[in-house]
mmCIF file of C-alpha atoms in Angstrom:
data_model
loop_
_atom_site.group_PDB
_atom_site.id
_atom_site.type_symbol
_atom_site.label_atom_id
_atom_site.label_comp_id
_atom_site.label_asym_id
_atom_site.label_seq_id
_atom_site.Cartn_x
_atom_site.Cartn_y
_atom_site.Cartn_z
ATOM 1 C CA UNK A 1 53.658 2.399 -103.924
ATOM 2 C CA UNK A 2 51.140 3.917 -101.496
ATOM 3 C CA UNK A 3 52.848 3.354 -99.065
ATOM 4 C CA UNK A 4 56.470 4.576 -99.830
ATOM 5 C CA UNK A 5 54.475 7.756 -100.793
ATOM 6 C CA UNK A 6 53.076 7.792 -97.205
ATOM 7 C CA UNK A 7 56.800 7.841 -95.730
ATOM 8 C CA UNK A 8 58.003 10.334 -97.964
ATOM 9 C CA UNK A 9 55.237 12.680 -96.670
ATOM 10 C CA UNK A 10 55.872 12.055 -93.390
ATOM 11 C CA UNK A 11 59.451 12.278 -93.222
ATOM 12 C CA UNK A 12 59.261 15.690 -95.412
ATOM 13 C CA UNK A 13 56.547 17.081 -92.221
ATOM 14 C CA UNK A 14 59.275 15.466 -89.584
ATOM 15 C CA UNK A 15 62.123 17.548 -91.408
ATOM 16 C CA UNK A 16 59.976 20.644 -91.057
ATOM 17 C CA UNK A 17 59.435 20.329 -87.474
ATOM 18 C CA UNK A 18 61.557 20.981 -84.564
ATOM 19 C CA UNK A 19 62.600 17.500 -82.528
ATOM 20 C CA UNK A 20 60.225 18.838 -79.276
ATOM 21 C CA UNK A 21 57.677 19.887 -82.491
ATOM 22 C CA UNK A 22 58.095 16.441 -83.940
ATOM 23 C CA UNK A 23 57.517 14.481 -80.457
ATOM 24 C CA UNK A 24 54.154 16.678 -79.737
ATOM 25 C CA UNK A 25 52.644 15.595 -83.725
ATOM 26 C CA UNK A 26 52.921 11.451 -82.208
ATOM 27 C CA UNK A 27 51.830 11.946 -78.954
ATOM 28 C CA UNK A 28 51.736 14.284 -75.689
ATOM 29 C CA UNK A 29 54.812 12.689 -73.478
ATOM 30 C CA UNK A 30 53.230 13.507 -70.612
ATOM 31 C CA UNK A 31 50.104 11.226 -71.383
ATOM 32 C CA UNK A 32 52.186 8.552 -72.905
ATOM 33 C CA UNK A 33 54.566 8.214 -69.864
ATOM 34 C CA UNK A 34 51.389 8.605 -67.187
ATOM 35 C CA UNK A 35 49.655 5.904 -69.637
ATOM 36 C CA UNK A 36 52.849 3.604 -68.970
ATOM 37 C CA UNK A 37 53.648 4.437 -65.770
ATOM 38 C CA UNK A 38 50.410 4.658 -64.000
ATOM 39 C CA UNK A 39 48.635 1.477 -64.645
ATOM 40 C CA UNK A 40 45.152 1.015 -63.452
ATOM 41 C CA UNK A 41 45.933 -1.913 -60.536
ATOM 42 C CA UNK A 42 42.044 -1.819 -59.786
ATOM 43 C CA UNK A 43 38.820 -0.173 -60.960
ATOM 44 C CA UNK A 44 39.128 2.955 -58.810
ATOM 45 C CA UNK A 45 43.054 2.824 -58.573
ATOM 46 C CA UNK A 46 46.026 3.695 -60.789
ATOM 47 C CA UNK A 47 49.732 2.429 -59.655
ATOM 48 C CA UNK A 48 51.928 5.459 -58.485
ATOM 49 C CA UNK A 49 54.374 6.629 -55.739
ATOM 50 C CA UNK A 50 51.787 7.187 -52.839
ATOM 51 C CA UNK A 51 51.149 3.800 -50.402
ATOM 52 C CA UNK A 52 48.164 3.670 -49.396
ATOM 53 C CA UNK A 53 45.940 0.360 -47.352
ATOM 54 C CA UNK A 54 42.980 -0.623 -49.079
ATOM 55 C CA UNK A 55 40.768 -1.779 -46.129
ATOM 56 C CA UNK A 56 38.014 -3.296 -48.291
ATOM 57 C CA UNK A 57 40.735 -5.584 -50.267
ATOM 58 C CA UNK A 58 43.153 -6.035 -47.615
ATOM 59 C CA UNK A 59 46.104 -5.016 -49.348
ATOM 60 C CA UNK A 60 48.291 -2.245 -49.521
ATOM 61 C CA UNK A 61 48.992 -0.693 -53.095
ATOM 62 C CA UNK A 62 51.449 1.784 -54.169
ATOM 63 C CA UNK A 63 49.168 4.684 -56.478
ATOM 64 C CA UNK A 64 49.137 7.988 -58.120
ATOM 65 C CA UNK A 65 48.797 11.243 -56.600
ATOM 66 C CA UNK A 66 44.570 11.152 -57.939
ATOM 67 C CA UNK A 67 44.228 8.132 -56.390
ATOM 68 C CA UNK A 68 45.852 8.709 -52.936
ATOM 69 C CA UNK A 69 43.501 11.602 -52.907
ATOM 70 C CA UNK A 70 40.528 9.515 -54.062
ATOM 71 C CA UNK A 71 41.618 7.191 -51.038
ATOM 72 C CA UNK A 72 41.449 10.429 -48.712
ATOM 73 C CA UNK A 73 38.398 11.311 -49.441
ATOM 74 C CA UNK A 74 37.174 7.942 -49.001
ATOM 75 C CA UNK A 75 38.672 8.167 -45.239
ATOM 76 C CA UNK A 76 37.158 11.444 -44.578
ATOM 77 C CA UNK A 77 33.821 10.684 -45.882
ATOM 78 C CA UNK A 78 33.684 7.195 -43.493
ATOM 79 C CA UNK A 79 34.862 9.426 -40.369
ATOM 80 C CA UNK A 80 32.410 12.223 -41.685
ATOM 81 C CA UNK A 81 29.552 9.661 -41.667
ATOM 82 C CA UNK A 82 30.621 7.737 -38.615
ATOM 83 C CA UNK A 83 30.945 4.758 -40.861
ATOM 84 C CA UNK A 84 31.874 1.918 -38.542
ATOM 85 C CA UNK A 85 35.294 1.174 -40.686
ATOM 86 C CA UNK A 86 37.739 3.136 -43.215
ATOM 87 C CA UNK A 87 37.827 1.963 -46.790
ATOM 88 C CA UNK A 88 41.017 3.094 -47.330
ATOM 89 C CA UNK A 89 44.108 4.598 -45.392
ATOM 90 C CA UNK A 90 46.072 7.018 -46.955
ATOM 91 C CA UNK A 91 49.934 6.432 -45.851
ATOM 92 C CA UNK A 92 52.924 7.565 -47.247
ATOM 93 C CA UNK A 93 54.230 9.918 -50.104
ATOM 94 C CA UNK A 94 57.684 8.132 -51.577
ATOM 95 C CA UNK A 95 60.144 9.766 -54.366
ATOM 96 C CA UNK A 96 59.010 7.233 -56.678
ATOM 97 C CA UNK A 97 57.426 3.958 -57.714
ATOM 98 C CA UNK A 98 60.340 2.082 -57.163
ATOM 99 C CA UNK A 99 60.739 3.898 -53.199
ATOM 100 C CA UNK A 100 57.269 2.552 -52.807
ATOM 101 C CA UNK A 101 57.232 -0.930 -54.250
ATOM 102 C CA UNK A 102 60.088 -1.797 -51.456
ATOM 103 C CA UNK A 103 58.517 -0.132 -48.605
ATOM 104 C CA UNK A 104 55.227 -1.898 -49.906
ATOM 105 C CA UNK A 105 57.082 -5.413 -49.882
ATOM 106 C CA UNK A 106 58.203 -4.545 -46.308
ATOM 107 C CA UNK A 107 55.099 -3.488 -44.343
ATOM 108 C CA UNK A 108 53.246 -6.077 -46.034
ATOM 109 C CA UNK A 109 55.675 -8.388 -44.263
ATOM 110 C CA UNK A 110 55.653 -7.645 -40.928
ATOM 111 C CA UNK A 111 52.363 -5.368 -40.490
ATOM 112 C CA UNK A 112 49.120 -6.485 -38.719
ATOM 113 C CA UNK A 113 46.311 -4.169 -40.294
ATOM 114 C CA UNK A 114 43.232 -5.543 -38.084
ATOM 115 C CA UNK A 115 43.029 -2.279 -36.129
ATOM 116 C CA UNK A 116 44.401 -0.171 -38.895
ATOM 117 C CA UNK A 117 41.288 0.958 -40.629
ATOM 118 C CA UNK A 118 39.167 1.576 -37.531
ATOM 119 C CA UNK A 119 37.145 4.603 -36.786
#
């Protein structure tokens, strides 16, 4: 009974809101689609359109826009402290995570990064 009582108060709120209104009282889209779509691939690192190299992993990742600046700063801050190597190498800004995940697949492929994150 509690229950159905629940529903019926909740769909009388949902017919009193606008459908934009009724979207904001679940959730904010914009967090809920950043939750989805920009997963945390490491500690520091959450997946997005921007390719980056980490040097300290190896790997190249595709991340969000905060994170590609994270790895810029990172860059900066080595060549700023005459660190001997980078930690990470900002590379490319792509459309979208699906741009990036190919171009990813590619370098990854075919690229030699030995000399890449140099000083």
């Amino acid at each position: 009974m509690a229950l159905y009582v629940k529903k019926l108060i909740y769909l009388s709120i949902f017919l009193s809101l606008s459908v934009n209104a009724a979207k904001e009282a679940i959730f904010d889209v914009a967090i809920y689609k950043k939750f989805m779509e920009e997963v945390y691939i490491t500690n520091e690192f959450r997946r997005g359109e921007f390719l980056i190299y980490n040097c300290d992993l190896k790997h190249f990742a595709c991340v969000n826009k905060e994170s590609f600046k994270l790895c810029a700063n990172k860059r900066r801050n080595s060549k700023e402290f005459k660190q001997e190597g980078q930690s990470c190498r900002p590379i490319r800004t792509f459309k979208d995570q699906a741009s990036c995940f190919t171009a990813q697949y590619k370098v990854s492929q075919k690229t030699s990064m030995e000399n890449f994150c140099k000083n």
